[in-house]
Structures are given as C-alpha cells and as structure tokens.
Amino acid sequence: MATRPFTAGTRASQELLDVTFIDHMSPAATAGKYTIEVEHTLTEGTTPVDSSDPLPHATEEFEIRAPQFMLDGATVQAVYPARGADGDFGLVLPHITLTRAYLPWEREPKWSRAERRAPWLALMLFRAGELPDDPEGLALTTERTVEELLAEDDETVLGPALTGLDEPALAGNCRTIDVPAPVFTAVAPHKQELYYLAHVRDVDEPKLMADGEILIKGTFSVVTANRFPRGAGDYAVHLVSLEGFDKHLDGELPPTVEHVRLVSLWSWSFRNDPAAAFDAPGILANLVAPGNTDAENLALRMPRPANAPGSPSAEEAYALERLRLGYVPVPHRPITGEHTYAWYRGPFTPLTAQEIPALDTSSAHTTADFALVYDRTYGVFDVSYAAAWTLGRTVALADPSYGKEVTRARRELANTAVRMMAVANDPVRSAVDVSSADGTRFGLSALARLAANRGGRTLTDALGAPQLPQEAVPGPVPLARLSRADARASLDDDSRAAALLSVASHRAGALADRLTELRTLRSVPFSSLMPDFRMLPEESLRLFRVDPVWIDALLAGARDVAVHTSLDQRCDRSLRTATRSGDRSGYPVAGLLMRSDLVPAWPDMIVVAKKGTRELTEIRREPVASDILLCLYDDVPDHVLIREPSEGIHFGVDTDSAGREVIGLRQLMAGQDPPLGATLPGEYFPTGSDTVFSAYLRPPQEGGIADVLRLEGDDGLIKPLAQAHSLSDLHPAQLAVQLVNAPLEQLLMPGSTREGGR
C-alpha cells in the first residue's frame, strides 16, 4: 500500500481533534480480471536443459471485485449536509464519508496517473429542476439494468463506455439518473480536478460532533463535491461513477447527446435556506462592541439612567454610585413596619467586593438580622447579605433530605452535649470519668478501668470478704455541683470537643456535599443572582467578579437550619468544623453572562477563559434560560475567547470581518508556529476585493448563477492558493485541510476586543 500522508490537527471542541488527512490509498491491485502465468525453465548456467521437453506451463485466471453499480449502505459512514437538513449551506461543499478507505481508488480510471491518483467516483450536486426525473430535488433515481445504463441503442443518451461485462452483469440492476447535457457539462468535474476531490481521513480518537456526525476511530475515504448550493431551494446530491466517461469529462459531448446517464451509488437531499440563518459574525461583534470604547461597558451593572443629572446632588451622587457598584433598589419593610427601599446586590459584582469585618458567619444565627448593613448617613439598609442568608436557609429547607440530615445531626450533637454536661455536673461521676478520648462512650470509662484492673482484687474475693461494721463505713463527702455556665464551659475540654467532633463527622458527609454544590450557586434562583434584567439586555455580554462574602452568607443560611437553642449554637462549632466551614476553596471568582440568540443556536459553543497562558478551570457552565449562558471560573481572566462550535469536519469557504467569501488560511508546514493545520490569524485568500465566488467559479449556465468551483488551470483555485503558501502545488490532503471551515471566534481582552475569522 502506498500512501502520501498529510497530518493536521483541527480543533473541533475544547479538546484537540486528532485527524490525519491522506492524499489517497493505493491498493496493491485494482478491480479487474488478472491472469497469473507460471513458466518453469531449467538451465545450466545460461544454457537451457531439455528444451525439447519443457516443463509444464501453468496459467490461472482470477478477478478482483469491487463495487461498480451498487453500494452497500454500510459503506456510508456520514454525509453532510445531513439528509433532510434545512439551513444556510451556501458556503459549504457537500461531502460523503465512506467506511471503505480504498473505495474511491479500487477501480482505476484511464485518466488516473501513479503520481496523481484520481478516484473513479464523484459527488455531484443538482438544484431542483435540473434533473428531469427528479424535478423537486428529492434525490430520486430510476432503477435500470446495466444494459439499459449503457444506452448503446439510443444516440440521445450517453452511457458509460464499459467493456468486458458478461451477461449476468448486464442483467443486474442499478440506480441511475439522466443528466441533461448542458448541466453535465457545467457541473461535472474535469479529469484533472478529480484528483483533488477525494482524500482519506484517519481519526485517532472517536468523537461525537455537534451536528450528529460521529467521528469514529479508524480510516475513512471522503469524496467532496465541487459545487456550492448558493441559491435557495432543494438540492439533490448523488455519488456517481465516472468510469467509462474518460472522453467526456472536459465538456466534450457528441452533438446528438441530450442526456448523460450515470450510475447513482448513493443519494440524499437537503434544503438550502439562507433566510433561516442568522448573522453570527454580526451578533458576536455586537456583543463585544460596547467594550470597544470602554471596557467598563461590559461590567454587570444597571445602566446609568438617561436622565441622570450632570451635576448631581449629594443624594443623587450616592444613588448613582450605588448603581455603579452593581446595586439595585428593592422594596423593603423593616421591623418597625414602614414601607421603604433598600439596596440589594447579588454575588455578581462589577468590581471587587470589599470584605465586611462586622459580618460574622463563623457562628450560628437564627435570624438574618446579623447580616443587615445599615448606612447611617442616608438611613438606608443594604440587604444583600441578609437576603443571601435567608436564601441559603430557604434552599436548604426545600431539600427534604438535607433538612432531615442536618436536624438529625443537631439532635445527636445536643444529646451528646447534654450527657457530657450531666457527667461534668455530677461531682462523683466527673471525678472518675472525665475523658472519653480513648473511644469509650462517655460515662463508661470508669467501668472500663474497673474491668481492666478489677479494683486490685477479683470480684470473688470482694464478695467473700467480711462486711465492714456500719460505723466503719465512711459517710458521703459533700462535693459542690457546677453551675450551668461552668457545665457548658466544660464542653471546651479537648476530650469532650473531640467527642462532639466525632459525632458531627459521622453526619457531615452528606451535608458537606450539599454545601459544596451550593458553593457554585446551584439551586439559587437567577433573579437573586441578577436582580434586574436591565443589567443584561437582549444581545449583550457582561463580565463580573464574585463576592465571596455573599457566598459565605448563603452557606451560613444553609448551615444554620435547625438551630433553635443556645446549646445548638454551641454545638454548631463542631458541625462547622466537620463540614469544612470557612474554607473558600471551590468558590467561583469571576464569570460571564451572555444573553443572545447564539445560546440556543450554539449549545456547544466554546468559551475559553485564560489568565496569562493558563486556561482557567470552568467551575460551572449552564444555560440558565433559553437565551442566557452562565460561566463561572476559578480566577479572574485577562482574556476570554468565544468560538463557534465545530460541527464536524466540513469543507467550504469562510467569511472575513468585511463579509467577503474567502478561505481562512491554515498552516500547511510542519514544525512551524502555529502548528500544522491551525488557522493563520488574519490571513485570508484571496486578498484585495476578490472573493472565491467572484474569481474562482466556472461561468454560470444560461440564466443561472455561478456556483461550480474551478480548480485546475492558470485561472483555477489550486495554483494561486498554493502560491499563497509558497508552494508550487497542493495535494488533495492539503486542499482538504485548507477548505475545512474555520470556526467563528471572538477574543475579549482588557480594554479591547479582537475579532476572529470564520
């Protein structure tokens, strides 16, 4: 097997898609009939021996068969556009992926050369109305015998010139299409162009693409069409055999021919509807446009009121500053009963939030009043942290399993503490039983020691000893009992604290998991995260930092469930230690919100945040509404890349920032930067005002539009595209890599944005 490999990596998702493109696969022998002749010659030196009586001469005939008129459905791995698809495919060259890597080269046409191995197959695209037997473009075919395919008795129909077919082969059936002569001349690939329209794809790892195409691990052949579905309407795609048409592939047809009859090995149809598509480049550009003039315009905050005074009063300046800090006014009714307003800000802030030293979340609380912040100057409350505490409590109580588990944990802790205090308050028991650090249940350590040393004598000796006279029995020694405060203080003893922690740890596992989930703000209503939708208008992108104190208050509210007594508050220390309270690891630090039609259109869009060269960890990524995407990261990024999801490996042209139909150039040289197969940022072909559609399409049919790609010749695409890479020619694998549609991307950087190409 001879191959000419061209390896390239193309990024199809957040992971690198490792695909190798190969020019062609050369089988050791192509399909056909072969004869093996074996002749024995006996010589002595150079002189034949017994030449008058030669050894027997052996001849054996055999045939290598390959698909010719029919194709097994299992041979087709995928097609694009998909069967029955409806969308904007005007920049796409349809293709078919075959499971037989050798199939396009298993039969050797006469125009094929060893150094430019051409396939015998071609993928042809037809617009509705072009095929007389399929006027609606539904990929219909006509079943005929192979003898009818040849059309030897009809001068108006040109069939393939095939020889060597026996009667069984001629009687076999095949699916055919009759292509009008002008359509065939305009659409059929030329001989030298076929070399570029097939290649091999070697997939290293399997991957499911966003459009449903499964890139299965293995080696596959790919045949690409040479025509774009530029007009709106239905299109039929046929994988046809060009075997036997070697004299007619450069536009030369006999004058009597009205139709060319082709074998259709596989067919499907789709609809091209440019109106069904949206302007993705324009949408991305509009999302980041506010940041072009001032990066602060992309911060998550209420917009400055249009009627805001130019020279505000002290009160107006105070209100405007609050809006700048990310607050919104909300109705508020304090404990005194009057109706007023307060300021509220969720965890997403446009600026780094200040720590609040007076806000103590290290101990348990029974109300949210501890988290209220009061502005004495203007007499207004900040209810942000109080609302977070109440919200955490509400979320926790809404989870029956969490509420049951935390209530059980607090009751066990309280009961254990009560027993400890009872022991500490009993002078006799506390004198002999002050520790349970050895693991013995509290109150049983004295009995354990008695069992260990038997009090210095055996129980039998003790029972057999004479009783002491009554007057010899010592009376009780009066011992003072501890006060309630001292009994509770005894819980601070190291051994008792360890016992309480052991009880808390027994119940803390499930609680810690739920609190860890709450750290990522899951289960928090979106209206609490972003309290006013004017902060995120339609078709907007907003960046923010995350206030860790707000999350502290949220978790405190969830942890403070079932705290009813002062003893619960005292035992809460052990539960907080067991659930790793106060540890901010796992908190999101920053994030972004996108509200756009791109969210439902690109459910697998790629959003990469980096700080320097390090790609940040994505703590949470979730569509919180049909058109709103939330991303949370473990650090503050200095640039964010938004990229269109790759929908498989598709071939066609791209558009640049000016909307020109161009080819986004990719690296074709190994060992360079960027790596092989990667896009060359900002480099497009052709340059100037020309486009692929204006300069490299064949002249249109009468009354039609130009849509067939011109590859060969001085005015074809191959030669100047190769020169753009300082090459003299392109191989099929290089052209395939070059025509892989580049994803649309948008890069956001501090104080600027940089638009990528498509």
PDB file of N, CA and C in Angstrom, residues 419-427 430 433 442 482 486-487 490 496:
ATOM      1  N   ARG A 419     -25.470  14.958  77.809  1.00  0.00           N
ATOM      2  CA  ARG A 419     -24.894  13.881  78.625  1.00  0.00           C
ATOM      3  C   ARG A 419     -23.542  14.304  79.193  1.00  0.00           C
ATOM      4  N   MET A 420     -22.737  14.953  78.365  1.00  0.00           N
ATOM      5  CA  MET A 420     -21.431  15.409  78.843  1.00  0.00           C
ATOM      6  C   MET A 420     -21.576  16.406  79.987  1.00  0.00           C
ATOM      7  N   MET A 421     -22.505  17.330  79.828  1.00  0.00           N
ATOM      8  CA  MET A 421     -22.690  18.322  80.886  1.00  0.00           C
ATOM      9  C   MET A 421     -23.256  17.674  82.147  1.00  0.00           C
ATOM     10  N   ALA A 422     -24.104  16.646  81.991  1.00  0.00           N
ATOM     11  CA  ALA A 422     -24.638  15.949  83.167  1.00  0.00           C
ATOM     12  C   ALA A 422     -23.515  15.250  83.920  1.00  0.00           C
ATOM     13  N   VAL A 423     -22.609  14.640  83.200  1.00  0.00           N
ATOM     14  CA  VAL A 423     -21.463  13.989  83.837  1.00  0.00           C
ATOM     15  C   VAL A 423     -20.582  15.028  84.519  1.00  0.00           C
ATOM     16  N   ALA A 424     -20.329  16.131  83.800  1.00  0.00           N
ATOM     17  CA  ALA A 424     -19.472  17.173  84.381  1.00  0.00           C
ATOM     18  C   ALA A 424     -20.109  17.793  85.612  1.00  0.00           C
ATOM     19  N   ASN A 425     -21.445  17.818  85.663  1.00  0.00           N
ATOM     20  CA  ASN A 425     -22.151  18.430  86.789  1.00  0.00           C
ATOM     21  C   ASN A 425     -22.302  17.488  87.977  1.00  0.00           C
ATOM     22  N   ASP A 426     -21.974  16.200  87.791  1.00  0.00           N
ATOM     23  CA  ASP A 426     -22.053  15.210  88.877  1.00  0.00           C
ATOM     24  C   ASP A 426     -20.665  15.066  89.479  1.00  0.00           C
ATOM     25  N   PRO A 427     -20.457  15.531  90.734  1.00  0.00           N
ATOM     26  CA  PRO A 427     -19.096  15.501  91.315  1.00  0.00           C
ATOM     27  C   PRO A 427     -18.507  14.113  91.373  1.00  0.00           C
ATOM     28  N   SER A 430     -17.936  12.815  87.638  1.00  0.00           N
ATOM     29  CA  SER A 430     -16.902  13.591  86.959  1.00  0.00           C
ATOM     30  C   SER A 430     -15.532  13.337  87.555  1.00  0.00           C
ATOM     31  N   ASP A 433     -14.677   9.966  85.854  1.00  0.00           N
ATOM     32  CA  ASP A 433     -14.985   9.766  84.429  1.00  0.00           C
ATOM     33  C   ASP A 433     -14.959  11.117  83.722  1.00  0.00           C
ATOM     34  N   PHE A 442     -19.043   8.065  76.441  1.00  0.00           N
ATOM     35  CA  PHE A 442     -18.929   8.900  77.636  1.00  0.00           C
ATOM     36  C   PHE A 442     -19.788   8.326  78.762  1.00  0.00           C
ATOM     37  N   LEU A 482     -21.416  21.914  89.653  1.00  0.00           N
ATOM     38  CA  LEU A 482     -21.047  23.038  88.786  1.00  0.00           C
ATOM     39  C   LEU A 482     -22.278  23.853  88.424  1.00  0.00           C
ATOM     40  N   ASP A 486     -20.679  26.811  83.976  1.00  0.00           N
ATOM     41  CA  ASP A 486     -19.452  26.028  84.070  1.00  0.00           C
ATOM     42  C   ASP A 486     -19.619  24.673  83.391  1.00  0.00           C
ATOM     43  N   ALA A 487     -20.819  24.072  83.531  1.00  0.00           N
ATOM     44  CA  ALA A 487     -21.062  22.782  82.876  1.00  0.00           C
ATOM     45  C   ALA A 487     -20.950  22.916  81.357  1.00  0.00           C
ATOM     46  N   SER A 490     -17.464  23.271  80.228  1.00  0.00           N
ATOM     47  CA  SER A 490     -16.684  22.031  80.236  1.00  0.00           C
ATOM     48  C   SER A 490     -16.647  21.366  78.865  1.00  0.00           C
ATOM     49  N   ARG A 496     -13.749  16.340  75.353  1.00  0.00           N
ATOM     50  CA  ARG A 496     -15.172  16.466  75.044  1.00  0.00           C
ATOM     51  C   ARG A 496     -15.381  17.100  73.662  1.00  0.00           C
TER      52      ARG A 496
END
